[in-house]
Amino acid sequence: MYLKLTVILGSVIMLLHIIDITVGQAIGDDVVTQYGQIGASVTLTCGNIDNGAVEWQLNDSKIIQTRNVELTRTKLTLFNIDVSQEGQYRCRNPESGRTYRTISLMLGYPPGKPQVTCRSVRYPLNVVCLWKLENQTYLPTWINVSYRYGTEDVKQCSAEEALQGKYTIERIQLFSKISYTVKVTATNPLGSRSTITQFIVEKIIKPDPPTEVSVSPIPNQPKKLLLQWKPPATWPDPSLFLLKYRIMYWPEGSTRYQMEEDCSKQFASVVAFVLMLCDLHQPTCRVRFLLGAYVFTQRLRSTIKLVIS
């Protein structure tokens, strides 16, 4: 309950932030928080002042006018700002010491377009969608995630899941030609960007790599090796949805390879006559194996190496 209240409060603060970026977004303890984009310009306003002198300070140091700093009586404009100019600005009367306004300036970037990837590792149980921003914003950024199947009602991802950077779609529709649509929106005080992706479940099946992969010699067969593995631990039921495997192998540094495919077994013994690909004048033969699991036409591979004496 506390976490949900915190998320709701954060959303309310975010709305306040977006109302007016140039004047200042969040006010508390007589300090205005204002946001600016690195490399751009920002103007700070002093507010109501008397007829006395006006001085601007950054972190208690007096600001003077330069090529990238413009001072007027009530405004301070910073051009081509960088992170060194982030901090607490104060507009004050140097004679009386009265502070007219204190502004906390936070610098960063608007969010880039979220990069979204959806795949089914545990087919037919669910689909997992992952996302990340294409840039670092250096500012508080909120993520909103929603999805729908076909024209059904839009379902909203919880704030807790959005913060984790992934969402699991349960009870997926199998063997359907109707697409799922996922929308991820990133918002911060400088802007908002969205990504919309669509998929059909059977086209995003990507099993994890096989596990417990091992290579061993075969007694009395010096030109053969035994390659063994088990199905991915994340695959729910290998007997119901049978995985297929592809193995490619070749001497390191060579472009010649041999391949075995559709080895539909939980354990497999393949890879014959590997040494025939090697230079027989070399005392050792370093062979690279590429082993992957797939369903239909989707593949995801893992690589192992072995040195044969």
PDB file of C-alpha atoms in Angstrom:
ATOM      1  CA  MET A   1       0.000   0.000   0.000  1.00  0.00           C
ATOM      2  CA  TYR A   2       2.837   2.395   0.874  1.00  0.00           C
ATOM      3  CA  LEU A   3       4.503   1.741  -2.506  1.00  0.00           C
ATOM      4  CA  LYS A   4       1.252   2.379  -4.390  1.00  0.00           C
ATOM      5  CA  LEU A   5       0.703   5.662  -2.506  1.00  0.00           C
ATOM      6  CA  THR A   6       4.285   6.652  -3.302  1.00  0.00           C
ATOM      7  CA  VAL A   7       3.751   5.926  -7.016  1.00  0.00           C
ATOM      8  CA  ILE A   8       0.473   7.911  -7.050  1.00  0.00           C
ATOM      9  CA  LEU A   9       2.150  10.852  -5.289  1.00  0.00           C
ATOM     10  CA  GLY A  10       5.004  10.699  -7.782  1.00  0.00           C
ATOM     11  CA  SER A  11       2.515  10.857 -10.674  1.00  0.00           C
ATOM     12  CA  VAL A  12       0.849  13.951  -9.167  1.00  0.00           C
ATOM     13  CA  ILE A  13       4.238  15.656  -8.775  1.00  0.00           C
ATOM     14  CA  MET A  14       5.041  14.748 -12.382  1.00  0.00           C
ATOM     15  CA  LEU A  15       1.887  16.513 -13.598  1.00  0.00           C
ATOM     16  CA  LEU A  16       2.932  19.609 -11.657  1.00  0.00           C
ATOM     17  CA  HIS A  17       6.366  19.390 -13.276  1.00  0.00           C
ATOM     18  CA  ILE A  18       4.990  19.409 -16.799  1.00  0.00           C
ATOM     19  CA  ILE A  19       2.720  22.450 -16.278  1.00  0.00           C
ATOM     20  CA  ASP A  20       5.462  25.061 -16.725  1.00  0.00           C
ATOM     21  CA  ILE A  21       9.041  24.073 -17.420  1.00  0.00           C
ATOM     22  CA  THR A  22      10.378  27.566 -18.097  1.00  0.00           C
ATOM     23  CA  VAL A  23       9.125  29.211 -14.901  1.00  0.00           C
ATOM     24  CA  GLY A  24       9.682  26.369 -12.478  1.00  0.00           C
ATOM     25  CA  GLN A  25       7.854  23.206 -11.710  1.00  0.00           C
ATOM     26  CA  ALA A  26       7.962  22.183  -8.073  1.00  0.00           C
ATOM     27  CA  ILE A  27       7.849  24.654  -5.200  1.00  0.00           C
ATOM     28  CA  GLY A  28       8.684  23.799  -1.618  1.00  0.00           C
ATOM     29  CA  ASP A  29      10.505  25.526   1.235  1.00  0.00           C
ATOM     30  CA  ASP A  30      10.564  28.702  -0.929  1.00  0.00           C
ATOM     31  CA  VAL A  31      12.762  26.919  -3.471  1.00  0.00           C
ATOM     32  CA  VAL A  32      11.583  26.617  -7.066  1.00  0.00           C
ATOM     33  CA  THR A  33      12.832  23.618  -9.038  1.00  0.00           C
ATOM     34  CA  GLN A  34      13.442  24.389 -12.696  1.00  0.00           C
ATOM     35  CA  TYR A  35      14.626  22.057 -15.451  1.00  0.00           C
ATOM     36  CA  GLY A  36      16.811  22.741 -18.457  1.00  0.00           C
ATOM     37  CA  GLN A  37      18.247  20.769 -21.351  1.00  0.00           C
ATOM     38  CA  ILE A  38      22.009  20.385 -21.553  1.00  0.00           C
ATOM     39  CA  GLY A  39      23.344  22.360 -24.512  1.00  0.00           C
ATOM     40  CA  ALA A  40      20.287  24.617 -24.751  1.00  0.00           C
ATOM     41  CA  SER A  41      19.410  27.953 -23.141  1.00  0.00           C
ATOM     42  CA  VAL A  42      17.456  28.573 -19.955  1.00  0.00           C
ATOM     43  CA  THR A  43      16.096  31.754 -18.373  1.00  0.00           C
ATOM     44  CA  LEU A  44      15.663  32.162 -14.614  1.00  0.00           C
ATOM     45  CA  THR A  45      13.265  34.850 -13.352  1.00  0.00           C
ATOM     46  CA  CYS A  46      13.798  36.768 -10.137  1.00  0.00           C
ATOM     47  CA  GLY A  47      10.125  37.415  -9.405  1.00  0.00           C
ATOM     48  CA  ASN A  48       8.812  40.304  -7.288  1.00  0.00           C
ATOM     49  CA  ILE A  49      11.603  42.666  -6.262  1.00  0.00           C
ATOM     50  CA  ASP A  50      11.899  46.105  -4.628  1.00  0.00           C
ATOM     51  CA  ASN A  51      13.721  49.101  -6.027  1.00  0.00           C
ATOM     52  CA  GLY A  52      17.098  48.037  -4.664  1.00  0.00           C
ATOM     53  CA  ALA A  53      20.033  46.409  -6.399  1.00  0.00           C
ATOM     54  CA  VAL A  54      19.795  42.815  -7.687  1.00  0.00           C
ATOM     55  CA  GLU A  55      22.520  40.208  -7.638  1.00  0.00           C
ATOM     56  CA  TRP A  56      22.482  36.590  -8.910  1.00  0.00           C
ATOM     57  CA  GLN A  57      24.447  33.833  -7.203  1.00  0.00           C
ATOM     58  CA  LEU A  58      25.137  30.184  -8.015  1.00  0.00           C
ATOM     59  CA  ASN A  59      25.859  28.074  -4.938  1.00  0.00           C
ATOM     60  CA  ASP A  60      26.634  31.310  -3.005  1.00  0.00           C
ATOM     61  CA  SER A  61      29.112  32.566  -5.647  1.00  0.00           C
ATOM     62  CA  LYS A  62      28.344  35.816  -7.506  1.00  0.00           C
ATOM     63  CA  ILE A  63      27.497  35.460 -11.208  1.00  0.00           C
ATOM     64  CA  ILE A  64      28.975  37.924 -13.667  1.00  0.00           C
ATOM     65  CA  GLN A  65      27.980  38.547 -17.274  1.00  0.00           C
ATOM     66  CA  THR A  66      29.958  36.670 -19.945  1.00  0.00           C
ATOM     67  CA  ARG A  67      29.431  35.572 -23.527  1.00  0.00           C
ATOM     68  CA  ASN A  68      27.203  32.697 -22.330  1.00  0.00           C
ATOM     69  CA  VAL A  69      25.598  34.551 -19.412  1.00  0.00           C
ATOM     70  CA  GLU A  70      23.184  37.443 -19.860  1.00  0.00           C
ATOM     71  CA  LEU A  71      22.101  39.464 -16.831  1.00  0.00           C
ATOM     72  CA  THR A  72      19.176  41.856 -16.619  1.00  0.00           C
ATOM     73  CA  ARG A  73      17.636  43.279 -13.495  1.00  0.00           C
ATOM     74  CA  THR A  74      15.014  40.540 -13.124  1.00  0.00           C
ATOM     75  CA  LYS A  75      16.267  37.737 -15.366  1.00  0.00           C
ATOM     76  CA  LEU A  76      19.300  35.520 -15.786  1.00  0.00           C
ATOM     77  CA  THR A  77      19.749  33.761 -19.151  1.00  0.00           C
ATOM     78  CA  LEU A  78      22.273  30.968 -19.571  1.00  0.00           C
ATOM     79  CA  PHE A  79      23.300  29.914 -23.084  1.00  0.00           C
ATOM     80  CA  ASN A  80      24.659  26.513 -24.102  1.00  0.00           C
ATOM     81  CA  ILE A  81      24.374  25.273 -20.519  1.00  0.00           C
ATOM     82  CA  ASP A  82      26.361  22.305 -19.225  1.00  0.00           C
ATOM     83  CA  VAL A  83      26.288  20.220 -16.056  1.00  0.00           C
ATOM     84  CA  SER A  84      28.712  22.569 -14.261  1.00  0.00           C
ATOM     85  CA  GLN A  85      25.904  25.151 -14.199  1.00  0.00           C
ATOM     86  CA  GLU A  86      23.516  22.894 -12.338  1.00  0.00           C
ATOM     87  CA  GLY A  87      22.852  23.946  -8.756  1.00  0.00           C
ATOM     88  CA  GLN A  88      21.042  26.444  -6.534  1.00  0.00           C
ATOM     89  CA  TYR A  89      20.595  29.941  -7.965  1.00  0.00           C
ATOM     90  CA  ARG A  90      19.676  32.863  -5.763  1.00  0.00           C
ATOM     91  CA  CYS A  91      18.354  36.271  -6.745  1.00  0.00           C
ATOM     92  CA  ARG A  92      19.035  38.721  -3.912  1.00  0.00           C
ATOM     93  CA  ASN A  93      19.598  42.296  -2.813  1.00  0.00           C
ATOM     94  CA  PRO A  94      23.349  42.606  -2.062  1.00  0.00           C
ATOM     95  CA  GLU A  95      22.791  45.664   0.159  1.00  0.00           C
ATOM     96  CA  SER A  96      20.043  44.362   2.449  1.00  0.00           C
ATOM     97  CA  GLY A  97      20.845  40.668   2.000  1.00  0.00           C
ATOM     98  CA  ARG A  98      17.202  39.931   1.207  1.00  0.00           C
ATOM     99  CA  THR A  99      16.658  36.912  -1.038  1.00  0.00           C
ATOM    100  CA  TYR A 100      13.907  37.403  -3.599  1.00  0.00           C
ATOM    101  CA  ARG A 101      13.899  33.878  -5.026  1.00  0.00           C
ATOM    102  CA  THR A 102      15.899  30.646  -4.831  1.00  0.00           C
ATOM    103  CA  ILE A 103      15.846  28.336  -7.874  1.00  0.00           C
ATOM    104  CA  SER A 104      17.227  24.795  -7.956  1.00  0.00           C
ATOM    105  CA  LEU A 105      18.283  24.177 -11.555  1.00  0.00           C
ATOM    106  CA  MET A 106      18.405  20.553 -12.716  1.00  0.00           C
ATOM    107  CA  LEU A 107      19.868  19.746 -16.122  1.00  0.00           C
ATOM    108  CA  GLY A 108      19.429  16.736 -18.365  1.00  0.00           C
ATOM    109  CA  TYR A 109      17.818  15.535 -21.569  1.00  0.00           C
ATOM    110  CA  PRO A 110      14.316  14.651 -22.707  1.00  0.00           C
ATOM    111  CA  PRO A 111      13.799  10.889 -22.919  1.00  0.00           C
ATOM    112  CA  GLY A 112      14.749   9.128 -26.112  1.00  0.00           C
ATOM    113  CA  LYS A 113      12.509   6.622 -27.811  1.00  0.00           C
ATOM    114  CA  PRO A 114      12.121   3.491 -25.638  1.00  0.00           C
ATOM    115  CA  GLN A 115      13.672   0.368 -27.158  1.00  0.00           C
ATOM    116  CA  VAL A 116      11.156  -2.455 -26.742  1.00  0.00           C
ATOM    117  CA  THR A 117      11.717  -6.178 -27.222  1.00  0.00           C
ATOM    118  CA  CYS A 118       9.067  -8.870 -26.735  1.00  0.00           C
ATOM    119  CA  ARG A 119       9.697 -12.605 -26.866  1.00  0.00           C
ATOM    120  CA  SER A 120       8.275 -15.855 -25.603  1.00  0.00           C
ATOM    121  CA  VAL A 121      10.917 -17.815 -23.720  1.00  0.00           C
ATOM    122  CA  ARG A 122       8.350 -19.948 -21.881  1.00  0.00           C
ATOM    123  CA  TYR A 123       6.004 -20.712 -24.756  1.00  0.00           C
ATOM    124  CA  PRO A 124       3.063 -21.373 -24.545  1.00  0.00           C
ATOM    125  CA  LEU A 125       2.777 -19.859 -21.051  1.00  0.00           C
ATOM    126  CA  ASN A 126       3.557 -16.169 -21.577  1.00  0.00           C
ATOM    127  CA  VAL A 127       5.327 -13.367 -23.424  1.00  0.00           C
ATOM    128  CA  VAL A 128       7.826 -11.077 -21.718  1.00  0.00           C
ATOM    129  CA  CYS A 129       8.404  -7.525 -22.975  1.00  0.00           C
ATOM    130  CA  LEU A 130      11.569  -5.642 -21.991  1.00  0.00           C
ATOM    131  CA  TRP A 131      12.402  -1.995 -22.560  1.00  0.00           C
ATOM    132  CA  LYS A 132      15.131   0.553 -22.001  1.00  0.00           C
ATOM    133  CA  LEU A 133      15.681   4.156 -23.002  1.00  0.00           C
ATOM    134  CA  GLU A 134      18.056   4.908 -25.858  1.00  0.00           C
ATOM    135  CA  ASN A 135      19.687   7.689 -23.812  1.00  0.00           C
ATOM    136  CA  GLN A 136      20.491   8.676 -20.237  1.00  0.00           C
ATOM    137  CA  THR A 137      18.252  11.576 -19.195  1.00  0.00           C
ATOM    138  CA  TYR A 138      19.846  12.469 -15.806  1.00  0.00           C
ATOM    139  CA  LEU A 139      16.342  13.539 -14.707  1.00  0.00           C
ATOM    140  CA  PRO A 140      13.438  11.734 -13.016  1.00  0.00           C
ATOM    141  CA  THR A 141      11.705   9.769 -15.791  1.00  0.00           C
ATOM    142  CA  TRP A 142       8.376   7.988 -15.596  1.00  0.00           C
ATOM    143  CA  ILE A 143       7.462   4.931 -17.691  1.00  0.00           C
ATOM    144  CA  ASN A 144       3.918   4.042 -18.727  1.00  0.00           C
ATOM    145  CA  VAL A 145       3.233   0.646 -20.343  1.00  0.00           C
ATOM    146  CA  SER A 146       0.022  -0.707 -21.840  1.00  0.00           C
ATOM    147  CA  TYR A 147      -0.977  -3.495 -24.223  1.00  0.00           C
ATOM    148  CA  ARG A 148      -3.995  -4.961 -25.940  1.00  0.00           C
ATOM    149  CA  TYR A 149      -4.886  -7.988 -28.016  1.00  0.00           C
ATOM    150  CA  GLY A 150      -6.516  -7.032 -31.297  1.00  0.00           C
ATOM    151  CA  THR A 151      -9.324  -4.590 -30.576  1.00  0.00           C
ATOM    152  CA  GLU A 152      -9.865  -5.671 -26.981  1.00  0.00           C
ATOM    153  CA  ASP A 153      -9.694  -3.197 -24.097  1.00  0.00           C
ATOM    154  CA  VAL A 154      -6.295  -1.727 -23.280  1.00  0.00           C
ATOM    155  CA  LYS A 155      -4.636  -3.257 -20.214  1.00  0.00           C
ATOM    156  CA  GLN A 156      -2.313  -1.135 -18.112  1.00  0.00           C
ATOM    157  CA  CYS A 157       0.972  -2.331 -16.670  1.00  0.00           C
ATOM    158  CA  SER A 158       1.392  -1.589 -12.967  1.00  0.00           C
ATOM    159  CA  ALA A 159       3.796   1.150 -11.881  1.00  0.00           C
ATOM    160  CA  GLU A 160       5.890  -1.429 -10.001  1.00  0.00           C
ATOM    161  CA  GLU A 161       6.406  -3.514 -13.162  1.00  0.00           C
ATOM    162  CA  ALA A 162       7.134  -0.439 -15.255  1.00  0.00           C
ATOM    163  CA  LEU A 163       9.947   0.508 -12.873  1.00  0.00           C
ATOM    164  CA  GLN A 164      11.444  -2.975 -13.268  1.00  0.00           C
ATOM    165  CA  GLY A 165      11.754  -2.557 -17.041  1.00  0.00           C
ATOM    166  CA  LYS A 166       9.728  -5.628 -18.003  1.00  0.00           C
ATOM    167  CA  TYR A 167       6.164  -6.853 -18.212  1.00  0.00           C
ATOM    168  CA  THR A 168       4.805 -10.397 -18.533  1.00  0.00           C
ATOM    169  CA  ILE A 169       1.682 -11.015 -20.602  1.00  0.00           C
ATOM    170  CA  GLU A 170      -0.049 -14.127 -19.273  1.00  0.00           C
ATOM    171  CA  ARG A 171      -2.733 -16.335 -20.860  1.00  0.00           C
ATOM    172  CA  ILE A 172      -1.562 -15.536 -24.374  1.00  0.00           C
ATOM    173  CA  GLN A 173      -3.632 -16.396 -27.456  1.00  0.00           C
ATOM    174  CA  LEU A 174      -2.013 -19.250 -29.390  1.00  0.00           C
ATOM    175  CA  PHE A 175      -1.998 -19.836 -33.148  1.00  0.00           C
ATOM    176  CA  SER A 176      -3.839 -16.571 -33.774  1.00  0.00           C
ATOM    177  CA  LYS A 177      -3.318 -14.200 -36.678  1.00  0.00           C
ATOM    178  CA  ILE A 178      -4.399 -11.248 -34.521  1.00  0.00           C
ATOM    179  CA  SER A 179      -1.542  -9.112 -33.219  1.00  0.00           C
ATOM    180  CA  TYR A 180      -0.749  -7.910 -29.742  1.00  0.00           C
ATOM    181  CA  THR A 181       0.081  -4.200 -29.476  1.00  0.00           C
ATOM    182  CA  VAL A 182       2.432  -2.907 -26.770  1.00  0.00           C
ATOM    183  CA  LYS A 183       2.982   0.799 -26.088  1.00  0.00           C
ATOM    184  CA  VAL A 184       5.784   2.124 -23.874  1.00  0.00           C
ATOM    185  CA  THR A 185       5.928   5.860 -23.057  1.00  0.00           C
ATOM    186  CA  ALA A 186       8.777   7.623 -21.254  1.00  0.00           C
ATOM    187  CA  THR A 187       8.078  11.065 -19.762  1.00  0.00           C
ATOM    188  CA  ASN A 188      10.161  13.563 -17.829  1.00  0.00           C
ATOM    189  CA  PRO A 189       9.941  17.352 -17.265  1.00  0.00           C
ATOM    190  CA  LEU A 190      11.576  18.016 -20.657  1.00  0.00           C
ATOM    191  CA  GLY A 191       9.401  15.841 -22.870  1.00  0.00           C
ATOM    192  CA  SER A 192       7.812  12.522 -23.724  1.00  0.00           C
ATOM    193  CA  ARG A 193       8.525   9.766 -26.274  1.00  0.00           C
ATOM    194  CA  SER A 194       6.628   6.580 -27.091  1.00  0.00           C
ATOM    195  CA  THR A 195       7.269   3.304 -28.890  1.00  0.00           C
ATOM    196  CA  ILE A 196       4.532   1.055 -30.247  1.00  0.00           C
ATOM    197  CA  THR A 197       5.371  -2.519 -31.212  1.00  0.00           C
ATOM    198  CA  GLN A 198       3.156  -5.309 -32.528  1.00  0.00           C
ATOM    199  CA  PHE A 199       3.696  -9.057 -32.594  1.00  0.00           C
ATOM    200  CA  ILE A 200       2.067 -12.413 -33.201  1.00  0.00           C
ATOM    201  CA  VAL A 201       3.055 -14.868 -30.505  1.00  0.00           C
ATOM    202  CA  GLU A 202       4.336 -17.691 -32.718  1.00  0.00           C
ATOM    203  CA  LYS A 203       6.700 -15.288 -34.492  1.00  0.00           C
ATOM    204  CA  ILE A 204       8.540 -14.229 -31.324  1.00  0.00           C
ATOM    205  CA  ILE A 205       9.254 -17.656 -29.807  1.00  0.00           C
ATOM    206  CA  LYS A 206      12.931 -17.588 -28.823  1.00  0.00           C
ATOM    207  CA  PRO A 207      14.033 -20.369 -26.482  1.00  0.00           C
ATOM    208  CA  ASP A 208      16.956 -19.758 -24.201  1.00  0.00           C
ATOM    209  CA  PRO A 209      20.212 -21.553 -25.129  1.00  0.00           C
ATOM    210  CA  PRO A 210      20.590 -25.249 -24.250  1.00  0.00           C
ATOM    211  CA  THR A 211      22.083 -26.005 -20.847  1.00  0.00           C
ATOM    212  CA  GLU A 212      24.715 -28.392 -19.459  1.00  0.00           C
ATOM    213  CA  VAL A 213      26.577 -28.434 -22.771  1.00  0.00           C
ATOM    214  CA  SER A 214      29.605 -30.698 -22.810  1.00  0.00           C
ATOM    215  CA  VAL A 215      32.024 -32.154 -25.347  1.00  0.00           C
ATOM    216  CA  SER A 216      33.949 -35.349 -24.728  1.00  0.00           C
ATOM    217  CA  PRO A 217      36.059 -37.846 -26.740  1.00  0.00           C
ATOM    218  CA  ILE A 218      34.583 -41.161 -27.830  1.00  0.00           C
ATOM    219  CA  PRO A 219      36.686 -44.196 -26.807  1.00  0.00           C
ATOM    220  CA  ASN A 220      38.405 -45.928 -29.732  1.00  0.00           C
ATOM    221  CA  GLN A 221      37.054 -43.325 -32.190  1.00  0.00           C
ATOM    222  CA  PRO A 222      39.770 -40.657 -32.353  1.00  0.00           C
ATOM    223  CA  LYS A 223      38.099 -38.736 -35.167  1.00  0.00           C
ATOM    224  CA  LYS A 224      34.790 -38.305 -33.372  1.00  0.00           C
ATOM    225  CA  LEU A 225      33.529 -36.245 -30.459  1.00  0.00           C
ATOM    226  CA  LEU A 226      30.401 -36.545 -28.339  1.00  0.00           C
ATOM    227  CA  LEU A 227      28.421 -33.311 -27.890  1.00  0.00           C
ATOM    228  CA  GLN A 228      25.709 -33.435 -25.200  1.00  0.00           C
ATOM    229  CA  TRP A 229      23.192 -30.970 -23.813  1.00  0.00           C
ATOM    230  CA  LYS A 230      19.871 -30.542 -22.083  1.00  0.00           C
ATOM    231  CA  PRO A 231      16.912 -28.352 -23.086  1.00  0.00           C
ATOM    232  CA  PRO A 232      16.758 -24.795 -21.693  1.00  0.00           C
ATOM    233  CA  ALA A 233      15.619 -24.827 -18.070  1.00  0.00           C
ATOM    234  CA  THR A 234      13.065 -22.132 -18.915  1.00  0.00           C
ATOM    235  CA  TRP A 235      11.320 -24.261 -21.552  1.00  0.00           C
ATOM    236  CA  PRO A 236       8.104 -25.478 -19.855  1.00  0.00           C
ATOM    237  CA  ASP A 237       7.459 -28.872 -21.465  1.00  0.00           C
ATOM    238  CA  PRO A 238       9.956 -30.239 -24.031  1.00  0.00           C
ATOM    239  CA  SER A 239       7.719 -33.276 -24.623  1.00  0.00           C
ATOM    240  CA  LEU A 240       4.698 -31.138 -25.563  1.00  0.00           C
ATOM    241  CA  PHE A 241       6.505 -28.533 -27.661  1.00  0.00           C
ATOM    242  CA  LEU A 242       9.534 -30.339 -28.993  1.00  0.00           C
ATOM    243  CA  LEU A 243      12.634 -28.236 -29.480  1.00  0.00           C
ATOM    244  CA  LYS A 244      14.875 -28.647 -32.493  1.00  0.00           C
ATOM    245  CA  TYR A 245      18.604 -28.028 -32.487  1.00  0.00           C
ATOM    246  CA  ARG A 246      21.205 -26.885 -34.985  1.00  0.00           C
ATOM    247  CA  ILE A 247      24.909 -27.531 -34.511  1.00  0.00           C
ATOM    248  CA  MET A 248      27.649 -25.947 -36.607  1.00  0.00           C
ATOM    249  CA  TYR A 249      31.300 -26.735 -36.030  1.00  0.00           C
ATOM    250  CA  TRP A 250      34.553 -25.726 -37.685  1.00  0.00           C
ATOM    251  CA  PRO A 251      38.252 -25.235 -36.877  1.00  0.00           C
ATOM    252  CA  GLU A 252      38.958 -21.819 -35.409  1.00  0.00           C
ATOM    253  CA  GLY A 253      40.089 -19.451 -38.149  1.00  0.00           C
ATOM    254  CA  SER A 254      38.496 -21.543 -40.902  1.00  0.00           C
ATOM    255  CA  THR A 255      35.414 -20.724 -42.967  1.00  0.00           C
ATOM    256  CA  ARG A 256      34.661 -24.398 -43.654  1.00  0.00           C
ATOM    257  CA  TYR A 257      32.039 -25.889 -41.400  1.00  0.00           C
ATOM    258  CA  GLN A 258      29.764 -28.874 -41.055  1.00  0.00           C
ATOM    259  CA  MET A 259      26.235 -28.758 -39.732  1.00  0.00           C
ATOM    260  CA  GLU A 260      23.710 -31.014 -38.054  1.00  0.00           C
ATOM    261  CA  GLU A 261      20.079 -29.952 -37.695  1.00  0.00           C
ATOM    262  CA  ASP A 262      16.716 -31.126 -36.320  1.00  0.00           C
ATOM    263  CA  CYS A 263      18.303 -33.173 -33.535  1.00  0.00           C
ATOM    264  CA  SER A 264      15.024 -33.513 -31.659  1.00  0.00           C
ATOM    265  CA  LYS A 265      16.327 -35.135 -28.509  1.00  0.00           C
ATOM    266  CA  GLN A 266      16.839 -34.064 -24.919  1.00  0.00           C
ATOM    267  CA  PHE A 267      20.362 -35.471 -25.213  1.00  0.00           C
ATOM    268  CA  ALA A 268      22.192 -35.751 -28.497  1.00  0.00           C
ATOM    269  CA  SER A 269      25.427 -37.271 -29.755  1.00  0.00           C
ATOM    270  CA  VAL A 270      26.541 -35.632 -32.973  1.00  0.00           C
ATOM    271  CA  VAL A 271      29.613 -34.106 -34.584  1.00  0.00           C
ATOM    272  CA  ALA A 272      31.486 -36.763 -36.496  1.00  0.00           C
ATOM    273  CA  PHE A 273      34.878 -36.600 -38.261  1.00  0.00           C
ATOM    274  CA  VAL A 274      35.697 -33.146 -36.860  1.00  0.00           C
ATOM    275  CA  LEU A 275      39.405 -33.692 -37.304  1.00  0.00           C
ATOM    276  CA  MET A 276      39.003 -34.091 -41.042  1.00  0.00           C
ATOM    277  CA  LEU A 277      38.525 -30.294 -41.160  1.00  0.00           C
ATOM    278  CA  CYS A 278      41.830 -29.616 -39.422  1.00  0.00           C
ATOM    279  CA  ASP A 279      45.368 -29.341 -40.669  1.00  0.00           C
ATOM    280  CA  LEU A 280      46.700 -32.789 -39.834  1.00  0.00           C
ATOM    281  CA  HIS A 281      50.236 -31.378 -39.576  1.00  0.00           C
ATOM    282  CA  GLN A 282      49.239 -29.272 -36.562  1.00  0.00           C
ATOM    283  CA  PRO A 283      49.702 -30.860 -33.109  1.00  0.00           C
ATOM    284  CA  THR A 284      46.370 -29.455 -31.888  1.00  0.00           C
ATOM    285  CA  CYS A 285      43.076 -28.527 -33.477  1.00  0.00           C
ATOM    286  CA  ARG A 286      40.957 -25.793 -31.877  1.00  0.00           C
ATOM    287  CA  VAL A 287      37.330 -26.345 -32.870  1.00  0.00           C
ATOM    288  CA  ARG A 288      34.443 -23.926 -32.371  1.00  0.00           C
ATOM    289  CA  PHE A 289      30.929 -25.247 -31.804  1.00  0.00           C
ATOM    290  CA  LEU A 290      27.754 -23.218 -32.322  1.00  0.00           C
ATOM    291  CA  LEU A 291      24.713 -24.829 -30.693  1.00  0.00           C
ATOM    292  CA  GLY A 292      21.209 -23.377 -30.666  1.00  0.00           C
ATOM    293  CA  ALA A 293      17.621 -24.362 -29.908  1.00  0.00           C
ATOM    294  CA  TYR A 294      14.610 -23.282 -31.906  1.00  0.00           C
ATOM    295  CA  VAL A 295      10.937 -23.886 -32.599  1.00  0.00           C
ATOM    296  CA  PHE A 296       9.582 -23.428 -36.103  1.00  0.00           C
ATOM    297  CA  THR A 297      12.201 -21.061 -37.596  1.00  0.00           C
ATOM    298  CA  GLN A 298      13.297 -19.060 -34.542  1.00  0.00           C
ATOM    299  CA  ARG A 299      16.868 -19.557 -33.269  1.00  0.00           C
ATOM    300  CA  LEU A 300      18.983 -18.448 -30.357  1.00  0.00           C
ATOM    301  CA  ARG A 301      22.534 -19.776 -30.185  1.00  0.00           C
ATOM    302  CA  SER A 302      25.262 -20.257 -27.614  1.00  0.00           C
ATOM    303  CA  THR A 303      28.930 -20.838 -28.411  1.00  0.00           C
ATOM    304  CA  ILE A 304      31.508 -23.121 -26.782  1.00  0.00           C
ATOM    305  CA  LYS A 305      35.153 -23.895 -27.616  1.00  0.00           C
ATOM    306  CA  LEU A 306      37.194 -27.059 -27.328  1.00  0.00           C
ATOM    307  CA  VAL A 307      40.863 -27.844 -27.938  1.00  0.00           C
ATOM    308  CA  ILE A 308      41.507 -31.303 -29.365  1.00  0.00           C
ATOM    309  CA  SER A 309      44.999 -32.721 -29.014  1.00  0.00           C
TER     310      SER A 309
END
